[in-house]
Amino acid sequence: MRRREMLEFAVLGLLHESPLHGYELRRRLNTRLGAFRALSFGTLYPCLASLQGQELVSVDRDEPRAAGSRRQRITYTITDAGREAFAAIAGRTDPSSWADDAFDVRLAFFARTEREVRLRILEGRRARLAEQLGAMRAAEQGERLDRWTAALHSHGEDATERAVVWLDELIDAERRAPQVRPGSLSDPDHPAFNPPPTKENP
């Protein structure tokens, strides 16, 4: 996922929860998603304009609050097409889904992602980090390092090893979680939601 696509996905994911003003949307992106901690309005508003142009987001303009004020509060709302676009990205399991920046964004919206997709992304991320860990250890054996460079390598190796253990725990928990029918999520607003069968509707 390119950074622009990651941002659009994250914006649609947050708007999936509720309509938001631009300021609140930026605040949530900056506090909840590490990849966008330095996000500026100069980056966010072109993204919102693009989403609006694709009819994935609709805009409501409130009347100015103060007398004589020309500023309008603009509320952004996800459209049905936006929900479908979000679901399409949430269902992808290509290698870009577990790349360094993209993985964090995808993980943040796992509640709106199918179980099998979550597992594939977690397993892909684990495989990538395990490969990186092996490369780190091989590099240490083949090169003499000063103590500062060695400390840096050791720190990176420890962090990667902890991340692999953390992913193992997530994968294990996901595999042990109760099974749900494919295409069924607990959120009725999700495009993939299918109500569980009932006696009246088997």
CSV table of C-alpha atoms in Angstrom, one decimal:
chain,number,residue,atom,x,y,z
A,1,MET,CA,0.0,0.0,0.0
A,2,ARG,CA,1.3,3.4,-0.9
A,3,ARG,CA,1.2,6.1,1.7
A,4,ARG,CA,-1.7,7.9,-0.1
A,5,GLU,CA,-3.7,4.7,-0.2
A,6,MET,CA,-2.9,4.0,3.5
A,7,LEU,CA,-4.2,7.4,4.4
A,8,GLU,CA,-7.4,7.0,2.4
A,9,PHE,CA,-8.0,3.6,4.0
A,10,ALA,CA,-7.4,5.0,7.5
A,11,VAL,CA,-9.7,8.0,6.9
A,12,LEU,CA,-12.5,5.7,5.6
A,13,GLY,CA,-11.9,3.4,8.6
A,14,LEU,CA,-12.4,6.3,11.1
A,15,LEU,CA,-15.4,7.7,9.2
A,16,HIS,CA,-16.8,4.1,9.3
A,17,GLU,CA,-17.2,4.7,13.0
A,18,SER,CA,-19.0,8.1,12.8
A,19,PRO,CA,-19.0,11.3,10.8
A,20,LEU,CA,-16.2,13.6,11.8
A,21,HIS,CA,-15.1,17.2,11.3
A,22,GLY,CA,-11.6,17.7,9.8
A,23,TYR,CA,-10.0,18.7,13.1
A,24,GLU,CA,-11.3,15.7,15.0
A,25,LEU,CA,-10.4,13.4,12.1
A,26,ARG,CA,-6.8,14.7,12.1
A,27,ARG,CA,-6.6,14.3,15.9
A,28,ARG,CA,-7.7,10.7,15.8
A,29,LEU,CA,-5.3,9.9,13.0
A,30,ASN,CA,-2.4,11.5,14.8
A,31,THR,CA,-3.2,9.8,18.2
A,32,ARG,CA,-4.3,6.3,17.0
A,33,LEU,CA,-2.2,5.6,14.0
A,34,GLY,CA,1.6,5.8,14.4
A,35,ALA,CA,2.2,6.1,10.6
A,36,PHE,CA,0.4,9.5,10.6
A,37,ARG,CA,1.6,11.1,13.8
A,38,ALA,CA,3.0,14.1,11.8
A,39,LEU,CA,-0.1,14.4,9.6
A,40,SER,CA,-0.9,18.0,8.7
A,41,PHE,CA,-4.0,19.6,7.3
A,42,GLY,CA,-2.0,20.2,4.1
A,43,THR,CA,-1.9,16.4,3.7
A,44,LEU,CA,-5.4,15.5,5.1
A,45,TYR,CA,-7.6,17.9,3.2
A,46,PRO,CA,-6.3,16.9,-0.3
A,47,CYS,CA,-7.0,13.3,0.7
A,48,LEU,CA,-10.5,14.3,1.8
A,49,ALA,CA,-11.0,16.2,-1.5
A,50,SER,CA,-9.9,13.1,-3.4
A,51,LEU,CA,-12.3,10.8,-1.5
A,52,GLN,CA,-15.1,13.3,-2.1
A,53,GLY,CA,-14.3,13.4,-5.8
A,54,GLN,CA,-14.5,9.6,-5.9
A,55,GLU,CA,-17.9,9.8,-4.1
A,56,LEU,CA,-16.5,7.8,-1.2
A,57,VAL,CA,-17.1,10.6,1.3
A,58,SER,CA,-19.9,13.2,1.4
A,59,VAL,CA,-19.7,16.6,2.9
A,60,ASP,CA,-22.1,18.6,5.1
A,61,ARG,CA,-21.5,22.3,5.8
A,62,ASP,CA,-22.8,23.7,9.1
A,63,GLU,CA,-23.7,27.3,9.6
A,64,PRO,CA,-21.1,29.5,11.2
A,65,ARG,CA,-21.4,29.5,15.0
A,66,ALA,CA,-20.4,33.1,15.7
A,67,ALA,CA,-22.1,36.2,14.2
A,68,GLY,CA,-20.1,37.6,11.4
A,69,SER,CA,-18.0,34.5,11.1
A,70,ARG,CA,-17.4,33.1,7.6
A,71,ARG,CA,-16.0,29.8,8.7
A,72,GLN,CA,-18.2,26.8,8.3
A,73,ARG,CA,-17.8,23.5,10.2
A,74,ILE,CA,-17.5,20.8,7.6
A,75,THR,CA,-18.6,17.2,8.5
A,76,TYR,CA,-17.3,14.3,6.5
A,77,THR,CA,-19.4,11.1,6.2
A,78,ILE,CA,-18.6,7.8,4.6
A,79,THR,CA,-20.9,6.8,1.7
A,80,ASP,CA,-22.0,3.4,0.7
A,81,ALA,CA,-19.4,3.4,-2.1
A,82,GLY,CA,-16.8,4.4,0.6
A,83,ARG,CA,-17.8,1.4,2.7
A,84,GLU,CA,-17.4,-0.9,-0.2
A,85,ALA,CA,-14.0,0.7,-1.1
A,86,PHE,CA,-12.9,0.3,2.5
A,87,ALA,CA,-14.0,-3.4,2.6
A,88,ALA,CA,-12.2,-4.1,-0.7
A,89,ILE,CA,-8.9,-2.9,0.8
A,90,ALA,CA,-9.6,-4.6,4.2
A,91,GLY,CA,-10.0,-7.9,2.3
A,92,ARG,CA,-6.6,-7.7,0.6
A,93,THR,CA,-3.8,-10.0,1.6
A,94,ASP,CA,-1.0,-9.1,-0.8
A,95,PRO,CA,2.6,-8.6,0.5
A,96,SER,CA,2.1,-4.8,0.7
A,97,SER,CA,-0.5,-5.5,3.5
A,98,TRP,CA,2.3,-6.6,5.9
A,99,ALA,CA,4.9,-4.1,4.9
A,100,ASP,CA,6.3,-1.9,7.7
A,101,ASP,CA,4.0,1.1,7.6
A,102,ALA,CA,0.9,-0.6,6.0
A,103,PHE,CA,0.8,-3.3,8.7
A,104,ASP,CA,0.2,-0.9,11.5
A,105,VAL,CA,-2.7,0.7,9.6
A,106,ARG,CA,-4.2,-2.6,8.7
A,107,LEU,CA,-3.9,-3.9,12.2
A,108,ALA,CA,-5.7,-0.7,13.5
A,109,PHE,CA,-8.8,-1.8,11.6
A,110,PHE,CA,-8.7,-5.6,12.2
A,111,ALA,CA,-12.1,-5.3,14.0
A,112,ARG,CA,-13.5,-4.6,10.5
A,113,THR,CA,-11.5,-7.3,8.8
A,114,GLU,CA,-12.4,-11.0,8.2
A,115,ARG,CA,-10.7,-13.6,10.4
A,116,GLU,CA,-9.0,-15.4,7.6
A,117,VAL,CA,-7.6,-12.1,6.2
A,118,ARG,CA,-6.4,-11.1,9.7
A,119,LEU,CA,-4.5,-14.5,10.0
A,120,ARG,CA,-3.0,-14.2,6.5
A,121,ILE,CA,-1.7,-10.7,7.3
A,122,LEU,CA,-0.3,-11.7,10.7
A,123,GLU,CA,1.4,-14.7,9.2
A,124,GLY,CA,2.8,-12.7,6.4
A,125,ARG,CA,4.2,-10.1,8.8
A,126,ARG,CA,5.7,-12.8,11.0
A,127,ALA,CA,7.4,-14.4,8.1
A,128,ARG,CA,8.9,-11.0,7.0
A,129,LEU,CA,10.2,-10.2,10.5
A,130,ALA,CA,11.6,-13.8,10.9
A,131,GLU,CA,13.5,-13.3,7.6
A,132,GLN,CA,14.8,-9.9,8.8
A,133,LEU,CA,15.9,-11.5,12.1
A,134,GLY,CA,17.8,-14.2,10.3
A,135,ALA,CA,19.5,-11.6,8.2
A,136,MET,CA,20.5,-9.6,11.3
A,137,ARG,CA,22.0,-12.6,13.0
A,138,ALA,CA,23.9,-13.6,9.8
A,139,ALA,CA,25.3,-10.1,9.4
A,140,GLU,CA,26.6,-10.1,13.0
A,141,GLN,CA,28.5,-13.3,12.5
A,142,GLY,CA,30.2,-12.1,9.3
A,143,GLU,CA,31.4,-8.7,10.4
A,144,ARG,CA,33.4,-7.2,13.3
A,145,LEU,CA,31.6,-4.3,14.9
A,146,ASP,CA,32.6,-1.6,17.3
A,147,ARG,CA,30.7,-1.5,20.6
A,148,TRP,CA,28.2,1.2,19.5
A,149,THR,CA,27.3,-0.4,16.2
A,150,ALA,CA,27.1,-3.8,18.0
A,151,ALA,CA,24.7,-2.2,20.5
A,152,LEU,CA,22.6,-0.8,17.7
A,153,HIS,CA,22.4,-4.2,16.0
A,154,SER,CA,21.6,-5.9,19.3
A,155,HIS,CA,18.8,-3.4,20.0
A,156,GLY,CA,17.3,-3.9,16.5
A,157,GLU,CA,17.6,-7.7,16.9
A,158,ASP,CA,15.9,-7.7,20.3
A,159,ALA,CA,13.0,-5.5,19.1
A,160,THR,CA,12.5,-7.7,16.0
A,161,GLU,CA,12.6,-10.9,18.2
A,162,ARG,CA,10.0,-9.4,20.6
A,163,ALA,CA,7.8,-8.5,17.6
A,164,VAL,CA,8.0,-12.1,16.3
A,165,VAL,CA,6.9,-13.4,19.8
A,166,TRP,CA,4.1,-10.8,19.9
A,167,LEU,CA,2.9,-11.9,16.4
A,168,ASP,CA,3.1,-15.6,17.5
A,169,GLU,CA,0.8,-14.7,20.4
A,170,LEU,CA,-1.7,-12.9,18.1
A,171,ILE,CA,-1.7,-15.7,15.6
A,172,ASP,CA,-2.3,-18.3,18.3
A,173,ALA,CA,-5.1,-16.3,19.9
A,174,GLU,CA,-6.7,-15.8,16.4
A,175,ARG,CA,-6.6,-19.5,15.7
A,176,ARG,CA,-8.1,-20.4,19.0
A,177,ALA,CA,-10.9,-17.8,18.7
A,178,PRO,CA,-14.5,-19.1,17.9
A,179,GLN,CA,-15.1,-19.7,14.3
A,180,VAL,CA,-17.5,-17.5,12.4
A,181,ARG,CA,-19.1,-18.0,9.0
A,182,PRO,CA,-17.1,-16.6,6.0
A,183,GLY,CA,-18.4,-13.2,5.1
A,184,SER,CA,-19.9,-12.6,8.6
A,185,LEU,CA,-18.8,-9.9,11.0
A,186,SER,CA,-20.4,-8.8,14.2
A,187,ASP,CA,-20.7,-5.2,13.0
A,188,PRO,CA,-24.0,-4.7,11.1
A,189,ASP,CA,-22.5,-1.6,9.4
A,190,HIS,CA,-19.8,-3.6,7.7
A,191,PRO,CA,-20.4,-4.5,4.1
A,192,ALA,CA,-19.5,-8.1,4.8
A,193,PHE,CA,-21.9,-8.4,7.7
A,194,ASN,CA,-24.4,-11.3,7.4
A,195,PRO,CA,-26.8,-11.8,10.3
A,196,PRO,CA,-26.4,-15.2,12.0
A,197,PRO,CA,-29.0,-17.7,10.9
A,198,THR,CA,-32.2,-17.9,13.0
A,199,LYS,CA,-35.1,-20.4,13.1
A,200,GLU,CA,-37.1,-18.0,10.9
A,201,ASN,CA,-34.2,-17.3,8.6
A,202,PRO,CA,-32.0,-20.5,8.4
